[in-house]
XYZ file of C-alpha atoms in Angstrom:
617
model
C -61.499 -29.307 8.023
C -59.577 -31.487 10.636
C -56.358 -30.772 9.492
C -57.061 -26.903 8.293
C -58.029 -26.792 12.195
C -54.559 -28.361 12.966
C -52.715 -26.462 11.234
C -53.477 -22.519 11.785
C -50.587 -21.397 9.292
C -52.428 -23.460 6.682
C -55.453 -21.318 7.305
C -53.720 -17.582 6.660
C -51.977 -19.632 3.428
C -55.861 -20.313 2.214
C -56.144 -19.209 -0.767
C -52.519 -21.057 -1.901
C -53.840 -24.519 -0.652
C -57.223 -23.805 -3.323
C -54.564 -23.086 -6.326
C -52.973 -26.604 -5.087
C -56.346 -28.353 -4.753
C -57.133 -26.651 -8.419
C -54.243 -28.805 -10.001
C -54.175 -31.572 -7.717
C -57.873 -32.166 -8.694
C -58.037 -33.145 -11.991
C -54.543 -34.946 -10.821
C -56.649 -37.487 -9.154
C -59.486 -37.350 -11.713
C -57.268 -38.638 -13.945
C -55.822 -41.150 -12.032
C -58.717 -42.306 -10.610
C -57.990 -45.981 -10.669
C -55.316 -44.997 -8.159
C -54.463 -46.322 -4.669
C -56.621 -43.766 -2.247
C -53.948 -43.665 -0.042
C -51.642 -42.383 -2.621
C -53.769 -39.670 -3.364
C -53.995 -38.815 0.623
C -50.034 -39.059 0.682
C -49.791 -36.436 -2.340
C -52.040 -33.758 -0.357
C -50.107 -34.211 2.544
C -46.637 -33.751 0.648
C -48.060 -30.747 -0.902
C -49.310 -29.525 2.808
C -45.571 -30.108 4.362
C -44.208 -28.292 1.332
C -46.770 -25.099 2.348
C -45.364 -25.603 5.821
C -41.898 -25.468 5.208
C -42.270 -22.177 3.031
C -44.405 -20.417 5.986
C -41.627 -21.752 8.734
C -38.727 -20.058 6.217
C -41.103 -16.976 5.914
C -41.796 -16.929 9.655
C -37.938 -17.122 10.064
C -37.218 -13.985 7.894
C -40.269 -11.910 9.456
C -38.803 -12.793 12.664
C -35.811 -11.394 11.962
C -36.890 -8.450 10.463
C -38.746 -8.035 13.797
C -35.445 -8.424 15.974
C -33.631 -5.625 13.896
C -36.922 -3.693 13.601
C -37.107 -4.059 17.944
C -33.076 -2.854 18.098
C -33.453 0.194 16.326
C -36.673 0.782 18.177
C -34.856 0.480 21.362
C -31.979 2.861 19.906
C -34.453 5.477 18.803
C -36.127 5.251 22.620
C -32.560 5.448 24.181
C -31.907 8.517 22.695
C -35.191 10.086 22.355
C -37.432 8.757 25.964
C -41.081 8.491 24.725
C -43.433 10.982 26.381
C -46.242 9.836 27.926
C -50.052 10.302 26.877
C -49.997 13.492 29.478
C -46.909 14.828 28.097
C -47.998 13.915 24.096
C -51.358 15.952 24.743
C -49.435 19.124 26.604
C -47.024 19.160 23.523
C -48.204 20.207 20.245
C -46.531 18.091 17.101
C -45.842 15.005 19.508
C -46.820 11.884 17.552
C -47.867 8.394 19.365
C -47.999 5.370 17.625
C -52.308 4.610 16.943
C -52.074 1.484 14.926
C -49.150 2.256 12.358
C -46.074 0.535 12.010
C -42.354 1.473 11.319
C -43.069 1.275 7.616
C -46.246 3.488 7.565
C -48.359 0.317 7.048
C -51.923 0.821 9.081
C -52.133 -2.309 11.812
C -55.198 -3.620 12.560
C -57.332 -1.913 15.601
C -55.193 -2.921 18.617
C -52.323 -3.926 17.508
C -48.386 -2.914 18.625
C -46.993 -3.621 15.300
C -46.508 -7.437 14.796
C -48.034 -7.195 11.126
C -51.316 -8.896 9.798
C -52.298 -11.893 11.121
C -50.094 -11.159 14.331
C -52.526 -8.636 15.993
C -52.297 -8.515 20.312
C -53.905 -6.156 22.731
C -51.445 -3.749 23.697
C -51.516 -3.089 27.691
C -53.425 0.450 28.565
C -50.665 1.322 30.730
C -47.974 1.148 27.879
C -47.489 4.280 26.161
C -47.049 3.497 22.677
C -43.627 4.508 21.174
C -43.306 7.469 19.031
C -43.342 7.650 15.312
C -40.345 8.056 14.098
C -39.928 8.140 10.183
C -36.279 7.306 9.364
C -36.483 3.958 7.848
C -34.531 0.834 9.627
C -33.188 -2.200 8.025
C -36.257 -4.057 8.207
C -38.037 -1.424 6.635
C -36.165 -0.785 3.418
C -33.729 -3.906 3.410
C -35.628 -4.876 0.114
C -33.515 -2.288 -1.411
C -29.651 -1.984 -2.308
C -27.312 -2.279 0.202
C -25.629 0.812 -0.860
C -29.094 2.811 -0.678
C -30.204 1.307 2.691
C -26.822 2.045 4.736
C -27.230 5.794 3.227
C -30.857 6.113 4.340
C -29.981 4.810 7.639
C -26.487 7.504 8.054
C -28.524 10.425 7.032
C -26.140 13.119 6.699
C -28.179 16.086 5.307
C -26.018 14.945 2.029
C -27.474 11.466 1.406
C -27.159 9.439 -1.807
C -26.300 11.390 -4.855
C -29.501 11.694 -7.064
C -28.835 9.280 -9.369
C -30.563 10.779 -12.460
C -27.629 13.255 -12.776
C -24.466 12.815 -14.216
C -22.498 12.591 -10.854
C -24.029 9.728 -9.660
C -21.705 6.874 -11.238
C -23.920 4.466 -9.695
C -25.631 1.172 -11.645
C -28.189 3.167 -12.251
C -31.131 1.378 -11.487
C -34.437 3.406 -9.647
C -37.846 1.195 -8.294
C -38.009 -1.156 -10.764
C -36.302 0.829 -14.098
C -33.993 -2.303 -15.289
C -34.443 -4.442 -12.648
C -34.927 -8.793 -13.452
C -35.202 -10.941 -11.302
C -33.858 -14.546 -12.289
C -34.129 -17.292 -10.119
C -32.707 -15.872 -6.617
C -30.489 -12.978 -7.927
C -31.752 -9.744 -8.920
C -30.351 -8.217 -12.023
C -30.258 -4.464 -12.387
C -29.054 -2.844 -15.411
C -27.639 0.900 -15.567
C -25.893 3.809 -17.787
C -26.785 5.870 -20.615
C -26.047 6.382 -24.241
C -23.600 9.737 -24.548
C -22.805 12.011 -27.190
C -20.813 14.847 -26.331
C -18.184 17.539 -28.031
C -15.360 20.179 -27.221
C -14.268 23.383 -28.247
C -10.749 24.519 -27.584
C -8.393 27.258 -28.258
C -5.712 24.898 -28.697
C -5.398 21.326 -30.248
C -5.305 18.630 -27.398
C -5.811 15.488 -29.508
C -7.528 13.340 -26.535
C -11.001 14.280 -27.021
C -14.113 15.093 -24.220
C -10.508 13.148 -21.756
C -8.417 16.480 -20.714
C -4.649 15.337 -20.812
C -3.335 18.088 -18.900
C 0.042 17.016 -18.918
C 0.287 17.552 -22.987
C -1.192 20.700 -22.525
C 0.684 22.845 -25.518
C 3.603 25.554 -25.207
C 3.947 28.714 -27.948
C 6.638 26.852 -29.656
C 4.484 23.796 -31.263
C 1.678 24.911 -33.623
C -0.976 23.095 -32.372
C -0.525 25.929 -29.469
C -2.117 28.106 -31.872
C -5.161 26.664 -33.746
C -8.685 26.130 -32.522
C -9.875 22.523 -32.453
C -13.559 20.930 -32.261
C -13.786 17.272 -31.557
C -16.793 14.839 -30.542
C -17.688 11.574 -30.078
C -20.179 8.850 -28.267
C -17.213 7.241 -26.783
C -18.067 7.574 -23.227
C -21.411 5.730 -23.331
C -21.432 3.557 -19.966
C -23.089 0.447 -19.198
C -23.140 -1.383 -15.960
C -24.923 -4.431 -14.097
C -25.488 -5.959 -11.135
C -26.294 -8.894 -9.931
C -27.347 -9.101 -6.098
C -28.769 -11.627 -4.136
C -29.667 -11.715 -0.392
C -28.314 -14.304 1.154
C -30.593 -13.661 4.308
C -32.661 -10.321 6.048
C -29.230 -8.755 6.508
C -26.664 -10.171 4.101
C -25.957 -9.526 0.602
C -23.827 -10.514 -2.335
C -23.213 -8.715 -5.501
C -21.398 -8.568 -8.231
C -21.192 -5.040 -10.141
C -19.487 -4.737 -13.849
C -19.436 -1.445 -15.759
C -17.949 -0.624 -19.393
C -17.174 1.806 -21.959
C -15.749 2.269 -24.544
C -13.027 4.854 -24.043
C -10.213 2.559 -25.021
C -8.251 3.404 -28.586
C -6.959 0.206 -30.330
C -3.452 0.538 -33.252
C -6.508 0.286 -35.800
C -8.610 3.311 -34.328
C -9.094 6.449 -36.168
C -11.354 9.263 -36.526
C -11.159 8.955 -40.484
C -13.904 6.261 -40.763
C -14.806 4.053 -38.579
C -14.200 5.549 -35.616
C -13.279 1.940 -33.867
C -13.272 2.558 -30.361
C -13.008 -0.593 -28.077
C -14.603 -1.373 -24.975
C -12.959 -0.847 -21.926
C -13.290 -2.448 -17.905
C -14.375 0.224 -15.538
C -15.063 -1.561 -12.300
C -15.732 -5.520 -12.147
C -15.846 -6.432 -8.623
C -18.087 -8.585 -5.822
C -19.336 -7.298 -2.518
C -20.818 -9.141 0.375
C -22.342 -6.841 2.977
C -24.103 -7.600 6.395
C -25.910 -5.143 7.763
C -26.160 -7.381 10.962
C -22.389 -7.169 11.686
C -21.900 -4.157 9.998
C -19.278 -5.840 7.954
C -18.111 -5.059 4.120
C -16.363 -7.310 2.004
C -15.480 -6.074 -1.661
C -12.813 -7.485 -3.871
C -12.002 -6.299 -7.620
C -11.586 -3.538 -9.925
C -13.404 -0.633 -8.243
C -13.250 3.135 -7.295
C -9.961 3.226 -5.128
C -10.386 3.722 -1.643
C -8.792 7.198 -1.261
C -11.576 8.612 -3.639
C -14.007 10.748 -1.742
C -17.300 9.511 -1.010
C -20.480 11.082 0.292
C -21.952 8.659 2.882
C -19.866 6.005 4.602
C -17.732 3.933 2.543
C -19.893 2.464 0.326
C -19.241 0.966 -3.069
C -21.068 3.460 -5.960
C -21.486 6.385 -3.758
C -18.142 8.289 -4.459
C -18.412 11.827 -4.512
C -17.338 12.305 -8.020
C -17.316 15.771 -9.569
C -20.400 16.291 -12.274
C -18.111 17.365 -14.948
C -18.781 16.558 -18.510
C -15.056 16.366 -19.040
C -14.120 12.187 -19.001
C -10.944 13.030 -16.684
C -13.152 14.817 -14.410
C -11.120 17.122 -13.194
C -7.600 18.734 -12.125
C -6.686 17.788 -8.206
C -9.425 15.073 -7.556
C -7.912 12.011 -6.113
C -8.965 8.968 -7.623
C -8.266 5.798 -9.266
C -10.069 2.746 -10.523
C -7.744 -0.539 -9.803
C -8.068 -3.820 -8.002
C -8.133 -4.138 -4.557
C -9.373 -5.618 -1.703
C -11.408 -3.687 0.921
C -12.371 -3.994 4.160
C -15.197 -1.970 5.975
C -16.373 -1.804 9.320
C -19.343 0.762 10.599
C -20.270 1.688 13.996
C -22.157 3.457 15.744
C -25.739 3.054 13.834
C -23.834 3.250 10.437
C -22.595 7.006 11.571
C -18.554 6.243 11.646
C -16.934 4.123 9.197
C -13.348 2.011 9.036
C -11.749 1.253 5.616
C -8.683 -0.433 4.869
C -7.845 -1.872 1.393
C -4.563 -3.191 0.007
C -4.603 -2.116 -3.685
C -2.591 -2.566 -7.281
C 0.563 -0.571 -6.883
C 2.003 1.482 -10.150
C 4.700 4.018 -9.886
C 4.673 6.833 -12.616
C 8.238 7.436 -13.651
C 10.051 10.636 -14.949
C 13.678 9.869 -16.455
C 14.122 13.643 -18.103
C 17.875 13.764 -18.650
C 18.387 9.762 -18.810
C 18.675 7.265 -21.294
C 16.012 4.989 -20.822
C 14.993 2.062 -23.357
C 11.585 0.091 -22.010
C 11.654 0.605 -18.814
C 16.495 0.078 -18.806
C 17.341 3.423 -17.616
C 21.280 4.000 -18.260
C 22.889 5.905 -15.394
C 25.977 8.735 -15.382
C 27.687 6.408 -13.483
C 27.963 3.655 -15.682
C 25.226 1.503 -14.298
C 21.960 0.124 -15.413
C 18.478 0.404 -13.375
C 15.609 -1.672 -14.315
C 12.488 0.358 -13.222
C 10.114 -1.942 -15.253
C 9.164 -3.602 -18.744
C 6.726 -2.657 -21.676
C 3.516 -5.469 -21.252
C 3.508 -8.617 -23.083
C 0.920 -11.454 -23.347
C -2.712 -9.867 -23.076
C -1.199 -6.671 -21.571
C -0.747 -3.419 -23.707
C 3.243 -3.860 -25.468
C 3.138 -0.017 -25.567
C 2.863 0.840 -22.116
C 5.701 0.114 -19.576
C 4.489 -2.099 -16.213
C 6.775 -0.524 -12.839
C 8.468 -2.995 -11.487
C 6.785 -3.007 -7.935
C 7.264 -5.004 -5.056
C 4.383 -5.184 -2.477
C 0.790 -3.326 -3.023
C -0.216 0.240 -1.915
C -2.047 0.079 1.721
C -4.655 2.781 2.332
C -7.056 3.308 5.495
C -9.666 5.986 5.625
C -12.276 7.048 8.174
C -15.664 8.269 7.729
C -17.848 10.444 10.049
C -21.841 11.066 9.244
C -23.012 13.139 12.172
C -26.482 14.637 11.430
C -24.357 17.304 9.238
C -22.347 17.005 6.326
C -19.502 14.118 5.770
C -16.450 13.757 6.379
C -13.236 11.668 5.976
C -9.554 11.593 6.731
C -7.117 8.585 4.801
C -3.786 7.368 4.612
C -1.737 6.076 1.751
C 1.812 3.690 1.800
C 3.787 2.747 -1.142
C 6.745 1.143 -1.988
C 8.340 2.150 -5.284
C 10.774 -0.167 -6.430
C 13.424 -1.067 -8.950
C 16.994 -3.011 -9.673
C 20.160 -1.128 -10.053
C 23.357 -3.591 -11.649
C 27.049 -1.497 -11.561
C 29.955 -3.468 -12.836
C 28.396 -6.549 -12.762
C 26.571 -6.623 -9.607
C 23.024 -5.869 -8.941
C 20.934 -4.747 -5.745
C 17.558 -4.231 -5.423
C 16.114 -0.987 -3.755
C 12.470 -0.322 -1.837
C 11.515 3.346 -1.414
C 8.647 3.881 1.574
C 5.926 6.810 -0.022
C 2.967 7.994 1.140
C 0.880 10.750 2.542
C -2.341 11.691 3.860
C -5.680 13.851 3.247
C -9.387 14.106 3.772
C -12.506 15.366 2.169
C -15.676 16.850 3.331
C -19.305 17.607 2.163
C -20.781 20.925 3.900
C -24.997 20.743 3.155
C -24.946 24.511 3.341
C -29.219 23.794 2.285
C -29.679 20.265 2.746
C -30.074 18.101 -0.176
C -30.217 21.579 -2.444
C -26.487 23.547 -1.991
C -23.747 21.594 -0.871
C -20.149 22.791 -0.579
C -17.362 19.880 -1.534
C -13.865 20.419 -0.211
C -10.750 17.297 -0.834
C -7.222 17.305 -1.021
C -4.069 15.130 -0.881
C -0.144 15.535 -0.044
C 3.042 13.409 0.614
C 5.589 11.881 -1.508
C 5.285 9.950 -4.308
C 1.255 10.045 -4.469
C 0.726 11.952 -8.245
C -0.831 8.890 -9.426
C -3.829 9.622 -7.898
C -4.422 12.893 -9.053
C -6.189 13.679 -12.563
C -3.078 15.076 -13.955
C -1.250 12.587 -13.939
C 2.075 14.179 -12.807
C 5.233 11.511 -11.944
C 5.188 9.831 -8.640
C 9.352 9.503 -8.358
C 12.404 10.093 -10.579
C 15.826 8.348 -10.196
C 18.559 9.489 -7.753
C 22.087 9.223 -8.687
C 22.690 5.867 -7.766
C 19.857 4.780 -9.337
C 17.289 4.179 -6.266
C 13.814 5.456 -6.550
C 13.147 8.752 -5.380
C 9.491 9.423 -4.515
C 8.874 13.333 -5.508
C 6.603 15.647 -3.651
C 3.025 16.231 -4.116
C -0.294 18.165 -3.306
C -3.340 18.072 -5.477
C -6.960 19.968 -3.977
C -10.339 20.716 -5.296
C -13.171 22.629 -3.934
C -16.417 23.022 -5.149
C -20.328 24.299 -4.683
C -23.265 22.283 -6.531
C -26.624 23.838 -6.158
C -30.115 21.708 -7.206
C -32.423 24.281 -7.566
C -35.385 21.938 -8.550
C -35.056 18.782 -9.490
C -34.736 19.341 -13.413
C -31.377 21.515 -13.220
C -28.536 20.864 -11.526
C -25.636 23.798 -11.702
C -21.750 23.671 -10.856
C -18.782 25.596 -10.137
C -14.959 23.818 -9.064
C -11.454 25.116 -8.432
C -8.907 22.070 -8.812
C -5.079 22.613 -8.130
C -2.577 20.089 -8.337
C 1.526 20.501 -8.038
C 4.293 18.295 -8.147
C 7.940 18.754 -6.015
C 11.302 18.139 -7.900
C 14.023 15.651 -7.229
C 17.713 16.563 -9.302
C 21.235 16.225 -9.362
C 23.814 16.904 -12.213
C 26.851 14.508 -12.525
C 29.881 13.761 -15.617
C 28.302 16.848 -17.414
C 24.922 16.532 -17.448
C 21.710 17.308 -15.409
C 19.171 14.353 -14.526
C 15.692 14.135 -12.461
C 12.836 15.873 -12.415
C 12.848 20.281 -12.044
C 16.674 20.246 -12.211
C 17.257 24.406 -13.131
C 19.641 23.475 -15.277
C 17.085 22.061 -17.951
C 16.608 25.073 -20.698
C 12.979 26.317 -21.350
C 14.432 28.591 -23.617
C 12.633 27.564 -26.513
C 9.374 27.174 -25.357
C 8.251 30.865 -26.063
C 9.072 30.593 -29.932
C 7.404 28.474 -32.706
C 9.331 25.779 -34.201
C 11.938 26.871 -32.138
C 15.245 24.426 -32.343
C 16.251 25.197 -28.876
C 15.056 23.067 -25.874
C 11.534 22.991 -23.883
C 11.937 20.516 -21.234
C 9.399 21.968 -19.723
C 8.919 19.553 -16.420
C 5.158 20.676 -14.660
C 5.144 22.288 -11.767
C 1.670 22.956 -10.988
C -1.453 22.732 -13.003
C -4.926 24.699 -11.772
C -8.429 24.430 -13.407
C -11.508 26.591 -13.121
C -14.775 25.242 -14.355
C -18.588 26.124 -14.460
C -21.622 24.209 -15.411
C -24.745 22.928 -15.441
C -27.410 20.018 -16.313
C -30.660 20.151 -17.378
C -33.113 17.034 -17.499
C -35.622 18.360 -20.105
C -37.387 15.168 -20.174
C -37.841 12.256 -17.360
C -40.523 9.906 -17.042
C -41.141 6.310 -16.867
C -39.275 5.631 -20.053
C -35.536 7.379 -18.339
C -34.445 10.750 -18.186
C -33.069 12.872 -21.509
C -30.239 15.406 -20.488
C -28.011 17.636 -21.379
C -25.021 19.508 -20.205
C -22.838 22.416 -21.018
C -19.706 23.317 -19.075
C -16.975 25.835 -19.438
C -13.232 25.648 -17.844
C -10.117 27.030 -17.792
C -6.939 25.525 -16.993
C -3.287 26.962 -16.830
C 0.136 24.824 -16.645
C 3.027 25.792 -15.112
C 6.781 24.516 -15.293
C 10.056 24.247 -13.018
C 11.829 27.161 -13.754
C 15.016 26.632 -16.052
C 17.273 28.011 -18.654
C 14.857 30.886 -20.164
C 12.474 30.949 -17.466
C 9.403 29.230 -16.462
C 6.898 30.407 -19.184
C 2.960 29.215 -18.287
C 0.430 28.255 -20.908
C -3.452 27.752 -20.456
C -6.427 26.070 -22.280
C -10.340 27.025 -22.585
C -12.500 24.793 -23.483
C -16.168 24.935 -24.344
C -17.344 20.729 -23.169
C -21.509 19.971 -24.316
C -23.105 16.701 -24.071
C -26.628 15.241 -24.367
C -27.340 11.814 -22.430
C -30.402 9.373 -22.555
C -30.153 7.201 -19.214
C -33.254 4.773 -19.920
C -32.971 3.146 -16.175
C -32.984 6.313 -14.352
């Protein structure tokens, strides 16, 4: 009872020292012919141990109390507490009588230092006012990602992550969470199966290819086609440990299996190989407000919806795999850089990511990647992949990587963000025997915003992008630069735009509407007889109307614009997941650089269904 009385931690950690006295007991039973002293020696190693784990608990509690205090202070500086006077004139004015920032009762008397920690609070103190937006101390047991979004409420918050949109890990409470050793393992996706109707055949599946979208003059303009396929199952995990009260690491990996292999075909097996999606880590302090990620992840010019946090982009709900025409996004390495101020309300990005340049070479000669110029010469604008990289798919030659900064705003309405974008397309031109290499500078600029016409149940989304040489971030997938006479890069115009309204009328059914628009400026010259780059008039579209027609469709894009409705409908949900499905309807039109016979448009309408288990969310 001496030491107990000594040691007053020891005391609160009772019921711990009686599970160590239950196996150090028959311990000593059975070493009974032991030294005394060694015995004594064991219970004391056992009661330093104890003490060691309360200090390291006392340490994290009092930091939780230190951020708790700040953003206690914040709260006060902003909103001066009334006094008891003022509380009782003013209907709906809550003190604080024995509850702390949590919603935990305290015991009678106490200000909030937790059980155990109890102390009078002086009567001329007002107590401060309730105030239920959680602080750091109060949820930092969850993801980083969902903490920093509680804490910038925006009238948007978090995506719900049960619906399709989300393109999160997944994970809800404790639906796929481990814990192993120190890390925390949380698993997340869904098993898909979904299917398309169209009025014309598109071979790529539930993935719109835009770009391939059909003119009158190939058959395939002119039959129906129904194609389906589990393909786009997801699966994702994360691993996430906290390294203290306000720092985390994590490491996030998500697949599918959207990849085609030589061998795949829809004939039997159906062989479709997994693909990467994001791999990346992530170190967060919510202390510094600092944000570390490096890997494969969303890019940084993709819209998000609170801050810039990693799995919170504000990604369309489309069933369609390529989402839709005008958003901006990529997935690609990179390495980011975040800083937030101002109690997590503004937000500073800047990332450095992998640079590719999307070539058009319409009118040249151009073997691999060796484009042959009018003039005689020979520029290199890259090389098909060898080694583990795809041998079908030419790598740009590129020279430094693209730089992109962005700024986010969450005022107590809606979000909102403005970026940037450099690049440097690049290539080597050799004439007569002597070669040069030549930088382009590209770039642009753009923004998004999310308008919570009815918080949390109708939001508006609006996004767009322009500059030069930026197509490779749109869904389309129109060129980024063609080739000037002399062979240099030249970056080619660009806008791409989407708007949208999403409306949760309970939280079962989620319904969707989006415009997306995306065009592409032309870059041309004609030289020794012929016509080169990318819109040049001289190009004939003259077959393009007729089927199997022998004349010419060069058909270069111009603009591409898509319409589409939806809706999803969780028809089950429970502890076990959530059962879905979703319908969606959209309509897209493609439009060319006028030429030779005009500048005929074409349009698909397609009829996209899927079903979805998601057994984590």
């Amino acid at each position: 009872m001496r030491i107990l009385a000594a040691y007053p931690c020891i005391q609160r950690r009772l019921p711990l020292l009686l599970l160590c006295c239950s196996v150090l007991v028959p311990v000593s039973r059975a070493h009974a012919q032991q030294d005394e002293g060694e015995a004594i020696d064991a219970m004391e190693d056992q009661i330093a141990r104890i003490q060691r784990q309360q200090m390291e608990l006392q340490k994290d509690l009092l930091a939780m109390r230190q951020e708790l205090a700040r953003h206690r202070a914040h709260l006060q500086a902003a909103h001066p507490t009334p006094t008891r006077e003022a509380a009782r004139q003013e209907p709906g004015t809550a003190l604080h009588h024995g509850w702390n920032a949590a919603g935990s009762r305290l015991a009678e008397g106490s200000v909030g230092h937790g059980p155990g920690h109890a102390h009078p609070a002086p009567m001329d103190v007002p107590p401060p006012v309730i105030d239920d937006r959680p602080t750091v101390a109060a949820v930092v047991a969850r993801r980083e990602e969902d903490m920093v979004t509680r804490l910038a409420e925006n009238g948007v918050g978090p995506h719900p992550r049960e619906t399709v949109g989300a393109q999160a890990a997944g994970a809800l409470g404790d639906h796929g969470v481990f814990h192993v050793g120190p890390a925390t393992i949380i698993l997340g996706g869904f098993f898909d199966t979904a299917g398309i109707f169209e009025n014309r055949h598109i071979a790529s599946g539930t993935f719109n290819y835009w770009a391939d979208m059909p003119y009158p003059n190939e058959s395939r303009f002119h039959q129906d086609s129904f194609e389906a396929g589990a393909r786009f199952s997801r699966f994702s995990l994360m691993a996430r440990g906290n390294i203290d009260a306000f720092t985390t690491i994590s490491g996030f990996v998500e697949t599918d299996f959207g990849a085609g292999a030589e061998t795949t075909n829809p004939y039997e097996s159906n062989a479709y190989v997994p693909r990467l999606r994001q791999a990346y880590l992530a170190y967060d302090n919510s202390r510094s407000n600092f944000h570390f990620l490096a890997g494969q992840a969303w890019s940084l010019l993709t819209p998000g919806r609170a801050g810039i946090v990693a799995r919170q982009e504000s990604l369309p709900e489309t069933i369609d795999a390529a989402m839709l025409v005008g958003q901006t996004w990529t997935r690609q390495w990179q390495i980011r850089l975040v800083k937030d101020l101002m109690a997590h309300r503004l937000w500073l990005g800047l990332s450095i990511e992998n640079p590719a340049t999307l070539y058009d070479t319409t009118g040249f000669t151009n073997n691999n990647g060796t484009v042959n110029l009018p003039n005689g010469g020979v520029a290199t604008i890259g090389s098909n992949g060898t080694g583990l990289t795809e041998f079908s798919t030419n790598y740009s030659d590129e020279i430094a990587p693209d730089i992109i900064g962005k700024i986010a705003w969450d005022p107590a309405w809606g979000h909102y963000e403005a970026e940037g974008l450099l690049r440097f397309p690049h290539d080597r031109v050799v004439a007569n025997g002597v070669g040069r290499n030549y930088t382009a500078v590209a770039g642009g600029g753009g923004g998004s915003a999310i308008l919570p016409v009815i918080p949390h149940k109708v939001e508006i989304r609006l996004a767009g992008l322009a500059g030069v040489g930026i197509n490779r971030y749109g869904s389309v997938l129109l060129p980024d630069a063609t080739l000037s006479s002399s062979g240099r890069p030249a970056p080619l115009p660009g806008a791409q735009a989407t708007a949208g309204i999403i409306a949760h009328p309970n939280p079962l059914i989620d319904v969707y509407g989006y415009f997306g628009t995306q065009r592409s400026g032309r870059r041309y010259f004609s030289a020794e007889g012929g016509n080169y780059g990318y819109g040049n008039p001289l190009y004939s579209n003259a077959g393009c109307q007729m089927e199997l027609s022998t004349l010419d469709c060069t058909a270069n894009t111009r603009a591409v614009e898509e319409l589409t409705v939806g809706a999803w409908w969780r028809f089950l949900k429970g502890r076990y997941g959530t059962v879905e499905a979703g319908a969606q309807l959209a309509y897209s039109r493609r439009q060319i650089w006028k030429g030779i016979g005009g500048d005929p448009a074409t349009s698909v309408s397609q009829l996209f269904f899927d079903f979805r288990y998601l057994p984590f969310q």
